Amino acid sequence: MYISARPGVREIEVRPSSDTAPVIRGKVGPVVVLLGLTSLLTDVSSEMVVAVLPLFATVALGLSPTAYGAIEGLYQGTTAVVRLAGGFAGDRTGRPKTVAAVGYGLSAVCKLALVPVSGGAALAAVLAADRTGKGLRTAPRDAMIAASCDAALLGRAFGVHRAMDTAGALLGPLVAFAVLAAIPGAYSTIFGLSFAIALVGLAVLVFLTPGEGRPARVALEPVSASGVAALVVDPRLRRLLVATGLLSVLTVGDGFLYLALLHRSAIAATYFPLLLVGTACAYMVLSVPLGRVADRLGRPRVFVAGHLALGLAYLAAAGPPGGAIGLCACLLLLGAYYAATDGVLAAAAASLTPPQLRGSGIALAQTAVALGRLVAAVAFGLAWSRFGRDQALVGFAVLLLVVAPLAALLFRVPSQRSAAGR
Amino acid sequence: MSRRGVAFVLACVVAVVIGGAAIGLGRRNAAEAARPTAATAADLALDVATVRAGGYIAFRSTALGPTYGRLAVVPLAAPGGPRAVTSLECDRAYVTRAAGLCLSAARGAVTTYRATLLDAALSPRRGLPLAGIPSRARLSAAGTLAATTTFVGGHSYAQAGFSTATTVHSVAAGKDYGNLEDFAVIRAGKRYRSADLNIWGVTFGTGARFYATVGTKGRTYLAEGDLGARRLTTLRENAECPSLSPDGTRVAYKTRPDPAQPVWRLAVLDLATGVQTDLAETRNVDDQVEWLDDHRILYGLPAEGAATDVWVVPADGSGRPEILIPNAWSPSVVR
């Protein structure tokens, strides 16, 4: 009762009904921190490889940029299906930790497999396996985070995890280029080190992170494919999926946004790689605060607000040629979008899904995002060719700013009804 | 300590051993690569200014050792002999009698790329920013126009797939023609627009005329460009990375026998008759070729490991390919 008395929080109904526990102050549990540590180490490992991969492919392997681009494109689509499979496997076996460990292990082994790579085909195979590992582990790991903490603290827990994850992504390139600066051309050293770091991350998960033990599990129904299908029929999760898909269809890929900035500003051309760093910094810093805000004000609200920030980022990128301020504003808004949506969506999906189906529920929500973005990429390409780059960006921004409030309504209706039905 | 704790410590020890081994082996290999070989010692003995006095070929040296990746020159008369090596590291280079262009990566915490304009003596004069990984470099014959193609993207956060940025810069006037994607593209007599438009591989003709590749919707076109009118007109489908012959009558390029596969063959187009001649090189060549003279063409092919060789083949479809300069890449001929 005292929540509604808190200034700034209007009504308890704006939250999903399963999410009405009073706000608890305290620290996130050890599971979240340990999973965060695993993700941090794995991201250091992956990103140090990703950072040198274009150089390795073009300079050391002698692949043309065109061939490298083709390889990159090849493995982008593979994660969505694997992600669903990973989520379902974690639920079905009741062992999300084991499934996640297989995913982390596969990606770790891939780093070592890069050492003998000497051609495009081998590189493509290793990268595809690496992506498969990433797809496999994401949903069961998120289910573990969700299972480890109070429903009222989910947003913050995911915020902590994503902040640690992003910190790893920022550290990776620094480690890689420190190695390259000390030992020129030492790609094999980078891959070997990357494997060693991934191994420690895997060991944190396997040996230190409490997993599996779900006491309530025996009392629950066994998980089947039809159970997952029933999830989609559940009106609350379905509305979340529809709203998520709808917003994601208006999400232009970061690559397009960076290219727009590149055309706009001389600063962007000189420091092109720093655009990614700027976005990741904003994401890391904002992840925990926005997760907390989501726990207080309702995750759908923050999720929708994140898309409003994205719309503003498009306007900033399409606006009059700005100097450093316009550029920074755009990156800050883009980072805020990630902080307000990625972990928050996982938290929202987890809170709308029965505990034994959490992995599948989270995977479904993340797949809705992936499919939406796929459509968005095609639609944006068409809009760009038809109306021009800036016009297309402004168009997508306006659509986002209009659709986001509608999506908010979609989120709200069921939670009000279910609250009223009590 | 619990069994799990012991297992964790063991895993960390294994990781430290593997990491240490990776660093140790890397250092040993690097030390070995840096040791001068008999060949690189001979190369370092040759003077760049002496070679530059006559006709010469400039290229990126890929001979293993301390001079790997540096801009080098050989006399036209003895291309397979000792080379003179500059102190410049270039991933891609182009040199004319009047000026040079060197594209390189400045490796650091965040790798940035730059194009350096060189004077006639191959000394750095000033830099131009580059947005991505260097791919192609070209200067006009008089050294007054510079074109660079870079590969933008290729990072986990930027997943726009394949995208190039090709810019043309007037060396003399300090004027920038900007990204060629902003030029009007004319296909089959009509203005063509598409978001996935990529322009790469410029070769300069006389005056404002140039040739380049236009890529869109998985197809490539040879296009003739006009810097003054800011326009590109497509001439022919399935032709990439053109190179204009010294006499200006023919264009050599790479073409895909199967347009769905990234495997290229070299061909020469007679601009007056529109007849395409396939060259005797049957291997996959992914390079912007260079004309040795009006009758022979130079291009790079990968050899063992990180090494590459520069090959020569007649421009009329006859003969067979031969290695002209071993351990070389990105050649340009200074007559």
PDB file of C-alpha atoms in Angstrom, chain B residues 135-242:
ATOM      1  CA  SER B 135      41.090  -0.972 -49.585  1.00  0.00           C
ATOM      2  CA  ARG B 136      42.062   0.963 -52.729  1.00  0.00           C
ATOM      3  CA  ALA B 137      44.264   3.991 -53.429  1.00  0.00           C
ATOM      4  CA  ARG B 138      44.690   5.853 -56.710  1.00  0.00           C
ATOM      5  CA  LEU B 139      46.251   9.099 -57.936  1.00  0.00           C
ATOM      6  CA  SER B 140      45.750  10.785 -61.282  1.00  0.00           C
ATOM      7  CA  ALA B 141      48.805  10.585 -63.582  1.00  0.00           C
ATOM      8  CA  ALA B 142      49.821  14.154 -62.734  1.00  0.00           C
ATOM      9  CA  GLY B 143      49.363  13.447 -59.036  1.00  0.00           C
ATOM     10  CA  THR B 144      46.754  16.205 -58.658  1.00  0.00           C
ATOM     11  CA  LEU B 145      43.760  14.021 -57.724  1.00  0.00           C
ATOM     12  CA  ALA B 146      43.711  11.374 -54.991  1.00  0.00           C
ATOM     13  CA  ALA B 147      41.043   8.692 -54.530  1.00  0.00           C
ATOM     14  CA  THR B 148      40.765   6.396 -51.523  1.00  0.00           C
ATOM     15  CA  THR B 149      38.377   3.519 -50.919  1.00  0.00           C
ATOM     16  CA  THR B 150      37.886   2.249 -47.399  1.00  0.00           C
ATOM     17  CA  PHE B 151      35.818  -0.517 -45.934  1.00  0.00           C
ATOM     18  CA  VAL B 152      33.525   0.881 -43.236  1.00  0.00           C
ATOM     19  CA  GLY B 153      32.002  -1.304 -40.558  1.00  0.00           C
ATOM     20  CA  GLY B 154      32.955  -4.806 -39.517  1.00  0.00           C
ATOM     21  CA  HIS B 155      32.372  -4.331 -35.821  1.00  0.00           C
ATOM     22  CA  SER B 156      29.941  -6.101 -33.554  1.00  0.00           C
ATOM     23  CA  TYR B 157      28.015  -2.911 -32.841  1.00  0.00           C
ATOM     24  CA  ALA B 158      27.914  -1.731 -36.447  1.00  0.00           C
ATOM     25  CA  GLN B 159      26.210  -4.440 -38.417  1.00  0.00           C
ATOM     26  CA  ALA B 160      25.453  -2.691 -41.648  1.00  0.00           C
ATOM     27  CA  GLY B 161      27.242  -5.437 -43.573  1.00  0.00           C
ATOM     28  CA  PHE B 162      29.414  -4.439 -46.481  1.00  0.00           C
ATOM     29  CA  SER B 163      29.813  -0.732 -46.953  1.00  0.00           C
ATOM     30  CA  THR B 164      32.546   1.240 -48.652  1.00  0.00           C
ATOM     31  CA  ALA B 165      33.406   4.914 -48.600  1.00  0.00           C
ATOM     32  CA  THR B 166      35.240   6.291 -51.630  1.00  0.00           C
ATOM     33  CA  THR B 167      36.377   9.893 -51.548  1.00  0.00           C
ATOM     34  CA  VAL B 168      38.177  12.015 -54.121  1.00  0.00           C
ATOM     35  CA  HIS B 169      40.464  14.801 -53.009  1.00  0.00           C
ATOM     36  CA  SER B 170      42.146  17.476 -55.106  1.00  0.00           C
ATOM     37  CA  VAL B 171      45.764  17.569 -53.938  1.00  0.00           C
ATOM     38  CA  ALA B 172      46.628  20.892 -55.561  1.00  0.00           C
ATOM     39  CA  ALA B 173      43.520  22.865 -54.606  1.00  0.00           C
ATOM     40  CA  GLY B 174      43.010  21.172 -51.233  1.00  0.00           C
ATOM     41  CA  LYS B 175      39.430  20.733 -52.397  1.00  0.00           C
ATOM     42  CA  ASP B 176      37.338  17.758 -51.439  1.00  0.00           C
ATOM     43  CA  TYR B 177      34.879  16.184 -53.858  1.00  0.00           C
ATOM     44  CA  GLY B 178      33.514  14.196 -50.921  1.00  0.00           C
ATOM     45  CA  ASN B 179      32.065  10.735 -50.889  1.00  0.00           C
ATOM     46  CA  LEU B 180      31.254   9.508 -54.400  1.00  0.00           C
ATOM     47  CA  GLU B 181      28.011   7.997 -53.049  1.00  0.00           C
ATOM     48  CA  ASP B 182      26.679  11.558 -53.099  1.00  0.00           C
ATOM     49  CA  PHE B 183      27.222  11.749 -56.886  1.00  0.00           C
ATOM     50  CA  ALA B 184      24.243  11.244 -59.199  1.00  0.00           C
ATOM     51  CA  VAL B 185      24.252   7.708 -60.625  1.00  0.00           C
ATOM     52  CA  ILE B 186      22.776   7.334 -64.120  1.00  0.00           C
ATOM     53  CA  ARG B 187      21.800   3.803 -65.173  1.00  0.00           C
ATOM     54  CA  ALA B 188      20.135   3.075 -68.523  1.00  0.00           C
ATOM     55  CA  GLY B 189      19.651   6.812 -69.051  1.00  0.00           C
ATOM     56  CA  LYS B 190      17.810   7.350 -65.760  1.00  0.00           C
ATOM     57  CA  ARG B 191      18.817   8.623 -62.312  1.00  0.00           C
ATOM     58  CA  TYR B 192      19.267   5.592 -60.056  1.00  0.00           C
ATOM     59  CA  ARG B 193      18.809   5.694 -56.264  1.00  0.00           C
ATOM     60  CA  SER B 194      19.329   2.994 -53.669  1.00  0.00           C
ATOM     61  CA  ALA B 195      20.359   2.861 -50.016  1.00  0.00           C
ATOM     62  CA  ASP B 196      22.806   0.060 -50.689  1.00  0.00           C
ATOM     63  CA  LEU B 197      24.756   2.020 -53.310  1.00  0.00           C
ATOM     64  CA  ASN B 198      28.501   1.534 -52.956  1.00  0.00           C
ATOM     65  CA  ILE B 199      31.198   3.111 -55.118  1.00  0.00           C
ATOM     66  CA  TRP B 200      34.750   1.819 -55.098  1.00  0.00           C
ATOM     67  CA  GLY B 201      37.959   1.380 -57.066  1.00  0.00           C
ATOM     68  CA  VAL B 202      38.536   4.707 -58.830  1.00  0.00           C
ATOM     69  CA  THR B 203      40.907   5.083 -61.802  1.00  0.00           C
ATOM     70  CA  PHE B 204      41.539   8.550 -63.232  1.00  0.00           C
ATOM     71  CA  GLY B 205      41.408   9.526 -66.893  1.00  0.00           C
ATOM     72  CA  THR B 206      42.249  12.970 -68.219  1.00  0.00           C
ATOM     73  CA  GLY B 207      40.684  16.117 -66.756  1.00  0.00           C
ATOM     74  CA  ALA B 208      37.551  15.529 -64.726  1.00  0.00           C
ATOM     75  CA  ARG B 209      36.938  12.056 -66.208  1.00  0.00           C
ATOM     76  CA  PHE B 210      37.346   8.917 -64.106  1.00  0.00           C
ATOM     77  CA  TYR B 211      36.107   5.334 -63.933  1.00  0.00           C
ATOM     78  CA  ALA B 212      34.847   3.454 -60.867  1.00  0.00           C
ATOM     79  CA  THR B 213      32.748   0.506 -59.721  1.00  0.00           C
ATOM     80  CA  VAL B 214      29.120   1.055 -58.790  1.00  0.00           C
ATOM     81  CA  GLY B 215      27.677  -1.730 -56.632  1.00  0.00           C
ATOM     82  CA  THR B 216      24.002  -2.140 -55.770  1.00  0.00           C
ATOM     83  CA  LYS B 217      21.569  -5.013 -55.133  1.00  0.00           C
ATOM     84  CA  GLY B 218      24.332  -7.591 -55.478  1.00  0.00           C
ATOM     85  CA  ARG B 219      25.326  -6.343 -58.960  1.00  0.00           C
ATOM     86  CA  THR B 220      28.362  -4.374 -59.997  1.00  0.00           C
ATOM     87  CA  TYR B 221      28.797  -1.922 -62.860  1.00  0.00           C
ATOM     88  CA  LEU B 222      31.715  -0.248 -64.557  1.00  0.00           C
ATOM     89  CA  ALA B 223      30.850   3.447 -64.516  1.00  0.00           C
ATOM     90  CA  GLU B 224      32.334   6.520 -66.134  1.00  0.00           C
ATOM     91  CA  GLY B 225      32.427   9.515 -63.818  1.00  0.00           C
ATOM     92  CA  ASP B 226      32.618  13.265 -64.214  1.00  0.00           C
ATOM     93  CA  LEU B 227      33.992  15.166 -61.202  1.00  0.00           C
ATOM     94  CA  GLY B 228      32.747  18.527 -62.492  1.00  0.00           C
ATOM     95  CA  ALA B 229      29.174  17.373 -63.082  1.00  0.00           C
ATOM     96  CA  ARG B 230      29.269  15.124 -59.958  1.00  0.00           C
ATOM     97  CA  ARG B 231      27.825  12.274 -62.003  1.00  0.00           C
ATOM     98  CA  LEU B 232      28.499   8.580 -62.623  1.00  0.00           C
ATOM     99  CA  THR B 233      27.115   6.823 -65.715  1.00  0.00           C
ATOM    100  CA  THR B 234      27.120   3.006 -65.790  1.00  0.00           C
ATOM    101  CA  LEU B 235      28.724   1.466 -68.893  1.00  0.00           C
ATOM    102  CA  ARG B 236      28.689  -2.277 -68.325  1.00  0.00           C
ATOM    103  CA  GLU B 237      27.506  -4.817 -65.748  1.00  0.00           C
ATOM    104  CA  ASN B 238      29.740  -7.235 -63.794  1.00  0.00           C
ATOM    105  CA  ALA B 239      32.982  -5.226 -63.791  1.00  0.00           C
ATOM    106  CA  GLU B 240      34.853  -4.158 -60.655  1.00  0.00           C
ATOM    107  CA  CYS B 241      37.947  -2.160 -59.762  1.00  0.00           C
ATOM    108  CA  PRO B 242      38.719  -0.666 -63.181  1.00  0.00           C
TER     109      PRO B 242
END
